[in-house]
Each structure stands twice: as C-alpha cells, then as structure tokens.
C-alpha atoms as a PDB file:
ATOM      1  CA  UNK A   1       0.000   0.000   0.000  1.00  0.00           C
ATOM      2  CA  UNK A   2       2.653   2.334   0.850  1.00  0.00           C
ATOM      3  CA  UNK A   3       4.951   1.695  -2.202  1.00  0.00           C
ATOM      4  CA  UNK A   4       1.816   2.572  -4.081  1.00  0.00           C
ATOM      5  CA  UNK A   5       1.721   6.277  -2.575  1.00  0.00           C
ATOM      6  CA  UNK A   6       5.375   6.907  -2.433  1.00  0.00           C
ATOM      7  CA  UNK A   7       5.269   9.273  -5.368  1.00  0.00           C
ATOM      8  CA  UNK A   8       3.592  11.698  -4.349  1.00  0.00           C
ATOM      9  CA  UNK A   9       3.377  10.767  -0.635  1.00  0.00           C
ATOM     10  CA  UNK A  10       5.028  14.069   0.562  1.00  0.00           C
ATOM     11  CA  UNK A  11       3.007  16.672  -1.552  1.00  0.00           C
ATOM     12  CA  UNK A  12      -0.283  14.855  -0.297  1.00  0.00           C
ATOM     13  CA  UNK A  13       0.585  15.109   2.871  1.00  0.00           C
ATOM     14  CA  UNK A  14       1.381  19.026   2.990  1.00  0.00           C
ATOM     15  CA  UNK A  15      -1.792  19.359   1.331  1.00  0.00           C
ATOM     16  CA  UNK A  16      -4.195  17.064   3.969  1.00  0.00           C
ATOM     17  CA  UNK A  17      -2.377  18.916   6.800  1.00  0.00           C
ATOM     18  CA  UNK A  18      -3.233  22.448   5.432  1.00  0.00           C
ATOM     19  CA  UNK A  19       0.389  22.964   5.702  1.00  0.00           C
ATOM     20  CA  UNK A  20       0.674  21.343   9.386  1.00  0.00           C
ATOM     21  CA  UNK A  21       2.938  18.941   8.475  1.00  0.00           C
ATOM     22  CA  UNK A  22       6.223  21.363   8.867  1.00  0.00           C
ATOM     23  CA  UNK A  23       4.995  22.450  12.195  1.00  0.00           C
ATOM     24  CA  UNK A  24       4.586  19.425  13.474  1.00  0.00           C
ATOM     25  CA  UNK A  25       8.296  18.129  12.132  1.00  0.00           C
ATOM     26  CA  UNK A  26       9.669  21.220  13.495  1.00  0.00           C
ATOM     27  CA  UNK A  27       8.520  19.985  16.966  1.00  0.00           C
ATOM     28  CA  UNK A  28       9.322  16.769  16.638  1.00  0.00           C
ATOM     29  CA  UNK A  29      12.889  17.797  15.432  1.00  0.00           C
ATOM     30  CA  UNK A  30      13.036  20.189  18.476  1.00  0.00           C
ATOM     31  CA  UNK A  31      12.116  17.503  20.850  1.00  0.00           C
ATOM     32  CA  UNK A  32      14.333  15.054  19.578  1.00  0.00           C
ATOM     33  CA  UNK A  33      17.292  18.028  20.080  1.00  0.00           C
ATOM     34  CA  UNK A  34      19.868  16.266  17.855  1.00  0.00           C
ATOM     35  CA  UNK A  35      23.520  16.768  18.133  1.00  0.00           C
ATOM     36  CA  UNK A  36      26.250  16.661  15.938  1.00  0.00           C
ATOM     37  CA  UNK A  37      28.049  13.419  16.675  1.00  0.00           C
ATOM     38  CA  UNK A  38      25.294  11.310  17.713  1.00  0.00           C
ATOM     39  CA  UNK A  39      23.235   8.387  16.186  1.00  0.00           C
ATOM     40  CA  UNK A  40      19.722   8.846  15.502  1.00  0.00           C
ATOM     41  CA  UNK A  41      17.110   6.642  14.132  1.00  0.00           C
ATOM     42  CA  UNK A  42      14.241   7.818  12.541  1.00  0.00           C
ATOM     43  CA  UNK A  43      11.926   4.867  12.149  1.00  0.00           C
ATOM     44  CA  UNK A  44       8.856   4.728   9.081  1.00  0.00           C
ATOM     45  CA  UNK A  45      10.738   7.770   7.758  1.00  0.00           C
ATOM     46  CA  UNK A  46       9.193   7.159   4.952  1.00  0.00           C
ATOM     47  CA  UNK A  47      10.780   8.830   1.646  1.00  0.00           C
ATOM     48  CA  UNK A  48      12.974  10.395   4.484  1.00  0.00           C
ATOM     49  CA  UNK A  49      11.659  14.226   4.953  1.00  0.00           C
ATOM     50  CA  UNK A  50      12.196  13.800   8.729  1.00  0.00           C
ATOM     51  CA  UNK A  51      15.086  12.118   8.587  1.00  0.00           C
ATOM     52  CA  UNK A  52      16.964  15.278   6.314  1.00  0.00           C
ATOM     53  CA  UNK A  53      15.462  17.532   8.962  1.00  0.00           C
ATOM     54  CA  UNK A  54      16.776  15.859  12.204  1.00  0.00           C
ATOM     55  CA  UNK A  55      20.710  15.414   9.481  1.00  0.00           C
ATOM     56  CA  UNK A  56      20.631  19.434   9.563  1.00  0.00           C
ATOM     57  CA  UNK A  57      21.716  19.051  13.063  1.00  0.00           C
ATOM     58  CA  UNK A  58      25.130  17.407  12.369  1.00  0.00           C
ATOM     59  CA  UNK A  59      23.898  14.452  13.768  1.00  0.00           C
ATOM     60  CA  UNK A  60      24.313  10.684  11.873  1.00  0.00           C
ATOM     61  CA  UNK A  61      20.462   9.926  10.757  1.00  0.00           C
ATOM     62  CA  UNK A  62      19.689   6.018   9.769  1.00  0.00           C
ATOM     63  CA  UNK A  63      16.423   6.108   8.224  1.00  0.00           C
ATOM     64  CA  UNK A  64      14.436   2.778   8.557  1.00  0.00           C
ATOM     65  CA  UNK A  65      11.125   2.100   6.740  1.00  0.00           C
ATOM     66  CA  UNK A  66       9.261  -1.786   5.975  1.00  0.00           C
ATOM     67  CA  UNK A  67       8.455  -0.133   2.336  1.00  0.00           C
ATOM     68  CA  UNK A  68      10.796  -0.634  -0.506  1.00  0.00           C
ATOM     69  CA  UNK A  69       9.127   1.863  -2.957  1.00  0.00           C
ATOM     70  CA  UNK A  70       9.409   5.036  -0.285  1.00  0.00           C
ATOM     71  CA  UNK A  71      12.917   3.620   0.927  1.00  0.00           C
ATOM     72  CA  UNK A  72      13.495   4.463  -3.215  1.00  0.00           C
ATOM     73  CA  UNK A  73      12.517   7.586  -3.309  1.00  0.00           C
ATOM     74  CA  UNK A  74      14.059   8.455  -0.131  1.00  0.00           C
ATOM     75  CA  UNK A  75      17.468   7.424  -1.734  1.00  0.00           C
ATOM     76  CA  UNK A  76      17.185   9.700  -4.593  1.00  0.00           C
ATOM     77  CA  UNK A  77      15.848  12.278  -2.799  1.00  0.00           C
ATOM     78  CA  UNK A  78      18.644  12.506   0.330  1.00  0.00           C
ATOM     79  CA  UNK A  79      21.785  10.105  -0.577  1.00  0.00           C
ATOM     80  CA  UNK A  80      23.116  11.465   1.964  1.00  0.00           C
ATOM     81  CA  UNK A  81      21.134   9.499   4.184  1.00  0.00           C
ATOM     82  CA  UNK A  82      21.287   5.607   5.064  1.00  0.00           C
ATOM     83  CA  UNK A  83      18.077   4.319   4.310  1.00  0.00           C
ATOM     84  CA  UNK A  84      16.885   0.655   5.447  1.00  0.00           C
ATOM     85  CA  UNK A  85      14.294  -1.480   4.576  1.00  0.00           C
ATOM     86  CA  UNK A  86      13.404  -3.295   8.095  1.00  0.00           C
ATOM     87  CA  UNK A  87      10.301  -3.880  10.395  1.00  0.00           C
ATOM     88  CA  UNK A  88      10.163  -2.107  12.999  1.00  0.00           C
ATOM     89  CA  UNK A  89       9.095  -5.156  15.085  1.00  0.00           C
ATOM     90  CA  UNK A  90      12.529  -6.469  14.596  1.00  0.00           C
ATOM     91  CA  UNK A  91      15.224  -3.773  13.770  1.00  0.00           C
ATOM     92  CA  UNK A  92      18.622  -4.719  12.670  1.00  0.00           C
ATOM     93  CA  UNK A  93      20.581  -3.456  15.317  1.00  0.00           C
ATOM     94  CA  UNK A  94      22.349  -3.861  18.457  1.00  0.00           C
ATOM     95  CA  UNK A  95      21.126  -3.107  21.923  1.00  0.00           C
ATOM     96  CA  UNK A  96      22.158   0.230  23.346  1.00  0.00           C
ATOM     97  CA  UNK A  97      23.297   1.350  19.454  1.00  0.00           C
ATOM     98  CA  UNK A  98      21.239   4.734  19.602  1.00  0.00           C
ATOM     99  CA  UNK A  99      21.062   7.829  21.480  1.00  0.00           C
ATOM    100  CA  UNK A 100      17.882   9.280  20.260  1.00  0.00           C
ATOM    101  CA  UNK A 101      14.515   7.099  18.457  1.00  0.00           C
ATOM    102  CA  UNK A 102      11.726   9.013  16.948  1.00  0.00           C
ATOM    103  CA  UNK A 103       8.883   7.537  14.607  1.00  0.00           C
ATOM    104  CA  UNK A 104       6.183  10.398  12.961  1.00  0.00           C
ATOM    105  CA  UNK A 105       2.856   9.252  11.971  1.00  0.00           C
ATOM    106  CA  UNK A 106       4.249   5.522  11.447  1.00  0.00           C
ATOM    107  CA  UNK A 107       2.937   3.938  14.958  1.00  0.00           C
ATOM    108  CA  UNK A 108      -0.362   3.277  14.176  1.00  0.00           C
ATOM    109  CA  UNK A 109       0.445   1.316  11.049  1.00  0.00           C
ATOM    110  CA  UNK A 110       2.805  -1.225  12.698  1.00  0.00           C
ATOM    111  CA  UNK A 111       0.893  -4.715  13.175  1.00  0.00           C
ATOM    112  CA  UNK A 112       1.935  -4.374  17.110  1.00  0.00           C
ATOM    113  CA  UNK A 113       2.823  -1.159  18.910  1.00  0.00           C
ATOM    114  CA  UNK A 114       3.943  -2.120  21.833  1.00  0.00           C
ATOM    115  CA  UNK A 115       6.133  -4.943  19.891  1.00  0.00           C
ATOM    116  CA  UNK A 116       7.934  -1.573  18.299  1.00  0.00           C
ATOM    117  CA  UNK A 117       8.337   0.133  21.518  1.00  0.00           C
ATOM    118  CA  UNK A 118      10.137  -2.523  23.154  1.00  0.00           C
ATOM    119  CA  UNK A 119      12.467  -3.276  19.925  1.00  0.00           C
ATOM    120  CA  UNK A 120      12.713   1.292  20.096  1.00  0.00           C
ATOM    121  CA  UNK A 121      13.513   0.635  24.242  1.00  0.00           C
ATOM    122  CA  UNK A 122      16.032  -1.974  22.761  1.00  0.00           C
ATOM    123  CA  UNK A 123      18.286  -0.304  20.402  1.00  0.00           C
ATOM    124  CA  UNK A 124      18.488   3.069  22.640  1.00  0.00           C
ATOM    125  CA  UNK A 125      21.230   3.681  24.562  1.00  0.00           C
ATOM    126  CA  UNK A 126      21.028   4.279  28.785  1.00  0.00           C
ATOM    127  CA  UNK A 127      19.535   7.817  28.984  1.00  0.00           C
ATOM    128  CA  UNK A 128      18.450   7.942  25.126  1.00  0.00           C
ATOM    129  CA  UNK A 129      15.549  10.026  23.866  1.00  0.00           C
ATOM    130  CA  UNK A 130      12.366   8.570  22.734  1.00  0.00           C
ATOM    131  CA  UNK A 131       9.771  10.824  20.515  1.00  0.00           C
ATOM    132  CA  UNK A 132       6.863  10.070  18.831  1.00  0.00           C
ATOM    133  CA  UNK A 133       4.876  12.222  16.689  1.00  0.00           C
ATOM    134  CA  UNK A 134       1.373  11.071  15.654  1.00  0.00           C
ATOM    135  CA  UNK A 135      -2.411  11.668  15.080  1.00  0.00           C
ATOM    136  CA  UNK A 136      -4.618  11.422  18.308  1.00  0.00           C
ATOM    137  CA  UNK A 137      -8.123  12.543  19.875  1.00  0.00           C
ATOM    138  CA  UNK A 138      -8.395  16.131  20.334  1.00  0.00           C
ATOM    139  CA  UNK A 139      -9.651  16.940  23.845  1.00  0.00           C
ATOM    140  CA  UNK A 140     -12.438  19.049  23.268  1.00  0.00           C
ATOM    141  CA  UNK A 141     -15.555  17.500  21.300  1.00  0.00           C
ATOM    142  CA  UNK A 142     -16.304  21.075  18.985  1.00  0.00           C
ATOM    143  CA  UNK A 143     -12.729  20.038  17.850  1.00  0.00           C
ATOM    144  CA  UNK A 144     -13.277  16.424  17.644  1.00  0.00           C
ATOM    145  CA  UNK A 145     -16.058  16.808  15.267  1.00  0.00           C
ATOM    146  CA  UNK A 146     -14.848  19.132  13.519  1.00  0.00           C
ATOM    147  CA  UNK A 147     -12.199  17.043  12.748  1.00  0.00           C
ATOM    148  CA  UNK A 148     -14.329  13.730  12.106  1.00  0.00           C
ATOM    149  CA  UNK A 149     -16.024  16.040   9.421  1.00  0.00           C
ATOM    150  CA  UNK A 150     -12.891  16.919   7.794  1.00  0.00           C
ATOM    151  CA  UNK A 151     -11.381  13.405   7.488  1.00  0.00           C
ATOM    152  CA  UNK A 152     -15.425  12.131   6.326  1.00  0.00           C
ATOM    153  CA  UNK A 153     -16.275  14.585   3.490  1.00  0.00           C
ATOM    154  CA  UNK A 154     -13.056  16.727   3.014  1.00  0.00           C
ATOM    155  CA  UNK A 155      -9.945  14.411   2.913  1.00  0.00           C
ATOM    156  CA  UNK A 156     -11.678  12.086   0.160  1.00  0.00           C
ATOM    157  CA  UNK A 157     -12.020  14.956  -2.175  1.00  0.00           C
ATOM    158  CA  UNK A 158      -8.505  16.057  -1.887  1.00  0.00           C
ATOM    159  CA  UNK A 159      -6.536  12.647  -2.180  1.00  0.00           C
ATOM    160  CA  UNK A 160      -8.355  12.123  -5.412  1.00  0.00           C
ATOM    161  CA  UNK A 161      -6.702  15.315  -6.640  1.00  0.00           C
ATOM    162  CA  UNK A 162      -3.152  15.102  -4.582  1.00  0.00           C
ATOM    163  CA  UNK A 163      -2.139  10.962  -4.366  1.00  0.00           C
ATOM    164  CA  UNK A 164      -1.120   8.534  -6.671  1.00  0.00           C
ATOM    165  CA  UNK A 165      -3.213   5.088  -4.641  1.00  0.00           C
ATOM    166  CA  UNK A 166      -6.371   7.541  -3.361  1.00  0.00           C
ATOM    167  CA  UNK A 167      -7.674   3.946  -1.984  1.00  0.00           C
ATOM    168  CA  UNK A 168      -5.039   3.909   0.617  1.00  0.00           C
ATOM    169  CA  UNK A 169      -5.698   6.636   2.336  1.00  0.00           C
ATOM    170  CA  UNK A 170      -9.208   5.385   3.281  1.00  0.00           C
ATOM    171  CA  UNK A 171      -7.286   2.791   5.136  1.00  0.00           C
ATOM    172  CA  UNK A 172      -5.099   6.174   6.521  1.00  0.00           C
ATOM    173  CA  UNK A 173      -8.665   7.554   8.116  1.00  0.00           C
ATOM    174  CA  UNK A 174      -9.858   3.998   9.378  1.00  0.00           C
ATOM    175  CA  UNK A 175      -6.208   3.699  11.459  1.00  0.00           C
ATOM    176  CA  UNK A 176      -6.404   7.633  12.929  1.00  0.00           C
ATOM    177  CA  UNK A 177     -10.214   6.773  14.091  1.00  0.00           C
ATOM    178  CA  UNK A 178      -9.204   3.775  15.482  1.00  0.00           C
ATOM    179  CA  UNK A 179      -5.814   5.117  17.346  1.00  0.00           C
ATOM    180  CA  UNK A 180      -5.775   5.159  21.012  1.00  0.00           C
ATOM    181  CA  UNK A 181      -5.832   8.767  22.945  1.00  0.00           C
ATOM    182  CA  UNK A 182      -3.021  10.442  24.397  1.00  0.00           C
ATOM    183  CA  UNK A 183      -3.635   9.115  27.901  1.00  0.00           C
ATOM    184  CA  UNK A 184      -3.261   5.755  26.689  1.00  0.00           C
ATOM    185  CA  UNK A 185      -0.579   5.597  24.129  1.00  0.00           C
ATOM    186  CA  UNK A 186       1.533   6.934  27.616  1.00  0.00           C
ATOM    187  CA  UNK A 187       0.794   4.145  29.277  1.00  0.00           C
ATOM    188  CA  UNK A 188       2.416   1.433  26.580  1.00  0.00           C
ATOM    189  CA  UNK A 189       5.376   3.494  26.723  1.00  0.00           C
ATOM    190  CA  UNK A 190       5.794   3.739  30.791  1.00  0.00           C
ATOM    191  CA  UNK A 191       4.300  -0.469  29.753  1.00  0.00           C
ATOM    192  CA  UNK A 192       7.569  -0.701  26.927  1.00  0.00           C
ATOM    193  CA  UNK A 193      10.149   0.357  30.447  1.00  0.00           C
ATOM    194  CA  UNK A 194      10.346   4.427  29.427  1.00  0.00           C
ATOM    195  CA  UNK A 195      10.472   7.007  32.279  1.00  0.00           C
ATOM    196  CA  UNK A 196       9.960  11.024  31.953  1.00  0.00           C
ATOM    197  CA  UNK A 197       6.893   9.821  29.809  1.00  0.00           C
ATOM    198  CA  UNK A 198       5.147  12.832  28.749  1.00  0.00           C
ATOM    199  CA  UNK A 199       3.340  14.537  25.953  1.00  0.00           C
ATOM    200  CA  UNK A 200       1.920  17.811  24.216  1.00  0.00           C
ATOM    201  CA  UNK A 201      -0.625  18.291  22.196  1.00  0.00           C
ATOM    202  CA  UNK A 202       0.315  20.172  18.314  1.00  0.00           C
ATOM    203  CA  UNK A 203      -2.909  21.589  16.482  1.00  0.00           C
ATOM    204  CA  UNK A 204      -5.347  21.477  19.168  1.00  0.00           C
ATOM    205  CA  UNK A 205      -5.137  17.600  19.514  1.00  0.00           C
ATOM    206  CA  UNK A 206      -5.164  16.605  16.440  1.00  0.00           C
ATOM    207  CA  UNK A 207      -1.491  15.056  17.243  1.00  0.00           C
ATOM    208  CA  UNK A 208       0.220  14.499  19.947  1.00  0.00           C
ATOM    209  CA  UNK A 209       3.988  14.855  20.536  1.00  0.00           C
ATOM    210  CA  UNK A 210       5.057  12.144  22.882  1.00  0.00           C
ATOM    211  CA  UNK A 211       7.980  11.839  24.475  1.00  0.00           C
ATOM    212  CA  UNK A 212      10.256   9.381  27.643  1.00  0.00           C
ATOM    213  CA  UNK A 213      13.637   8.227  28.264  1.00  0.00           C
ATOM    214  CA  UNK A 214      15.373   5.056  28.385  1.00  0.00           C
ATOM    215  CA  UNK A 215      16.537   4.873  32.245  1.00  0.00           C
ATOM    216  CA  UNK A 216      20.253   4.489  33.067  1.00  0.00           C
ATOM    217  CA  UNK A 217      20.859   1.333  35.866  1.00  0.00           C
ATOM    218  CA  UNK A 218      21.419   2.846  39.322  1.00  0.00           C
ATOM    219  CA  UNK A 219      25.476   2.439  39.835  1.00  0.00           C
ATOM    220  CA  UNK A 220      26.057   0.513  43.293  1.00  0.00           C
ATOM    221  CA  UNK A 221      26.081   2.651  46.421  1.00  0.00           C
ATOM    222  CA  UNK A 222      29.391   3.205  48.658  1.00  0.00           C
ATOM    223  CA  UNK A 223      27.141   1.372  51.219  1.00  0.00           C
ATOM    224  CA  UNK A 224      26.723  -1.682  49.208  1.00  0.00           C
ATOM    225  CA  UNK A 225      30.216  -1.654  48.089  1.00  0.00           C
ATOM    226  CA  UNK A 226      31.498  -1.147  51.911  1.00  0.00           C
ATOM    227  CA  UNK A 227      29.493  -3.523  52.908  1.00  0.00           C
ATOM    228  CA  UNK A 228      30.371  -6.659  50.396  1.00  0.00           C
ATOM    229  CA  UNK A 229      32.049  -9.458  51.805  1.00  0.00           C
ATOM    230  CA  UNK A 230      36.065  -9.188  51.172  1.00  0.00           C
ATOM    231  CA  UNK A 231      38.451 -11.862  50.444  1.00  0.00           C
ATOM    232  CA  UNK A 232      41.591 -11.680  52.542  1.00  0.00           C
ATOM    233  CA  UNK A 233      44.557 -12.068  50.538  1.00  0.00           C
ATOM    234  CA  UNK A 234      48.245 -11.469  51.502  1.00  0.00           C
ATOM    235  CA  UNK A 235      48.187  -8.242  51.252  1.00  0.00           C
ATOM    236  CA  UNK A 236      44.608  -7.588  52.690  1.00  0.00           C
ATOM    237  CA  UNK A 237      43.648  -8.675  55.890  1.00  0.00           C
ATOM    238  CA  UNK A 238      39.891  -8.478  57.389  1.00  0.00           C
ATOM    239  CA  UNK A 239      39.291  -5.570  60.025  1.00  0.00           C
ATOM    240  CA  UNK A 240      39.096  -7.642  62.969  1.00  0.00           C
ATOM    241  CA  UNK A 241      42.167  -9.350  61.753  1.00  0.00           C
ATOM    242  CA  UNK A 242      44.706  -6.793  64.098  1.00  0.00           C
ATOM    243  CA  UNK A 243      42.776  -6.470  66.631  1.00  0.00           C
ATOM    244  CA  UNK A 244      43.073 -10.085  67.296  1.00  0.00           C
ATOM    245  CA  UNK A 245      47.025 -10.169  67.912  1.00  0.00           C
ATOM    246  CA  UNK A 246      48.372  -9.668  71.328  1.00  0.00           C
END
C-alpha cells in the first residue's frame, strides 16, 4: 500500500495537513534536540523528509522504513542518508546502538505497537531520547467533530486530486479513528520500560507529541560496596584481623 503512494506521498501530505505537516516536524525535530556526533534513528521515515530535517543538526540519521518503494525515493531524494528497509518489530541493530529514536505518523500502522516500543527501548542507549509524533483525539468535542467532518467529506475529495493510490488513504482515516488517545498511548510506553513519559498536544489535539527516556541502571552505592564481603589475601587482611594479635 505504501509503495503505491510513495510518489507523491510528501506533496499529499502538505496538502491534507493544510500545511501542518512542517509544524509538526519542526517539533518533533526540536524535541528530539539532535547533536552533531550522535546516532539517531528515525523509524517509518518514509521517503525520508524527517530524517533530512533531524541530518541538519550534524547528527548521523539512519532512516528505517518496511516499504521498498518510499525507501526508493528516499534514496534519490537525500543520498546522503542511510536508508533501510526493516520492520520495525525487529530492527537490525544492536542493543544500546542509539542515542535518540523518533517515529512520525508511522505507529499506528505497525501490526503491534507495543512490539515496536520494546524493539525502540532496545536499540536506545542508557539515557536515550524517545519521541513520537502522531495523530490522536483532540480533547475538546467542537474540535473532535470538527475534525471527524474533515477526514469524512473533506480528505476524500482532496486525495483524489493530490495521491497517486487515493484507496489507501481510506485505510489512513480507518487507522487515525481507530488510534488510542493520548492518555493511553503513555501508558504502553511507561508499559515498553520508558520514564519522563510525557506529551503535548500540536494543532489542538489533532497530534500528539510524545515523548520518555530510556533509564540508566542505578550504579552501586558506597554502602553496598562497603558492605560486600572481602576476600583476605596477603596483602589484605579483614578488620578484625589486628585487633586479634596480642
């Protein structure tokens, strides 16, 4: 489905979002806070528009997608990029390999979430970033029907003008209905082992930027340490060792 709205998958986009879409990869970008020197991985990238924003940073970008016809036009579009073909349920990489993870507007589309988060958990590094960027319930019900309205009589018209596979994106609006709110999507990541799990809403609700960390293990405390049984060898003796000579 995806390889068949690769082509013009970006320009369709823009146009269902009113022009949204930059906003919302300027926050994600911004959350994410790359830095020149680390590894980021920017999972259903897609033909790799997120994945050339988070690069301006300085930072090394591997962009991962399970479609072969976007991970195409990513390549021609950004060769400066490594793009992979993989599934997210089972990335090709190490543990710890990562210091930041982001996905935007792929989540939803994945066969199991929390599968994803727990291979994302994975393949961070101690103290890396998780951020995820994707459609969710808007709070207040004028806005949630409002909304409803837009993606039932509004959305049709313009993929028939904008996309290459207009079919597909019925299946887009079925998978954003049937999303999980904010509240909940939290949850499966505190669920997937995250901490500092948090999340804002962009465009009144319409998405939600979320966001947690992978923890760092608790070093051992002096305490523990001083309290540890030693060995004597020849050149150690126990405390109570002296005290027993005359």
């Amino acid at each position: 489905m995806f390889d068949g709205v690769a082509k013009h998958y970006d320009r369709t986009n823009s146009v269902l979002s009113v022009g949204n879409s930059l906003v919302w990869r300027i926050a994600t970008v911004k959350a994410v806070a790359p830095r020149r020197g680390e590894r980021v991985l920017d999972i259903a990238a897609g033909t790799g528009t997120s994945s050339a924003a988070l690069a301006k940073s300085g930072a090394e970008v591997v962009a991962v997608d399970f479609s072969a016809g976007m991970i195409e036009v990513g390549r021609r579009k950004h060769p400066g990029i490594t793009f992979v073909v993989a599934d997210a349920m089972a990335l090709p990489f190490e543990d710890d390999e990562f210091d930041a993870v982001t996905i935007s507007f792929g989540l939803r589309n994945i066969e199991d979430p929390k599968k994803a988060l727990a291979e994302m958990f994975r393949v961070l590094k101690p103290g890396g970033r998780l951020v995820i960027c994707e459609f969710s319930k808007p709070p207040r019900a004028i806005f949630r029907a409002g909304y409803s309205a837009y993606m039932k009589y509004v959305m049709p018209t313009i993929v028939d003008v904008t996309s290459s596979n207009s079919e597909a994106y019925s299946y887009l609006a079925d998978s954003i209905r049937e999303w999980p709110d904010q509240v909940t999507l939290s949850q499966w990541l505190r669920g997937a082992g995250f901490t500092r799990v948090a999340y804002r809403n962009l465009t009144v609700g319409v998405v939600a930027l979320h966001r947690g960390r992978k923890p760092v293990p608790r070093a051992s405390s002096p305490r523990s340490t001083e309290s540890a049984v030693v060995t004597p060898s020849a050149d150690h003796e126990p405390e109570d060792a002296a005290a027993s000579k005359p």
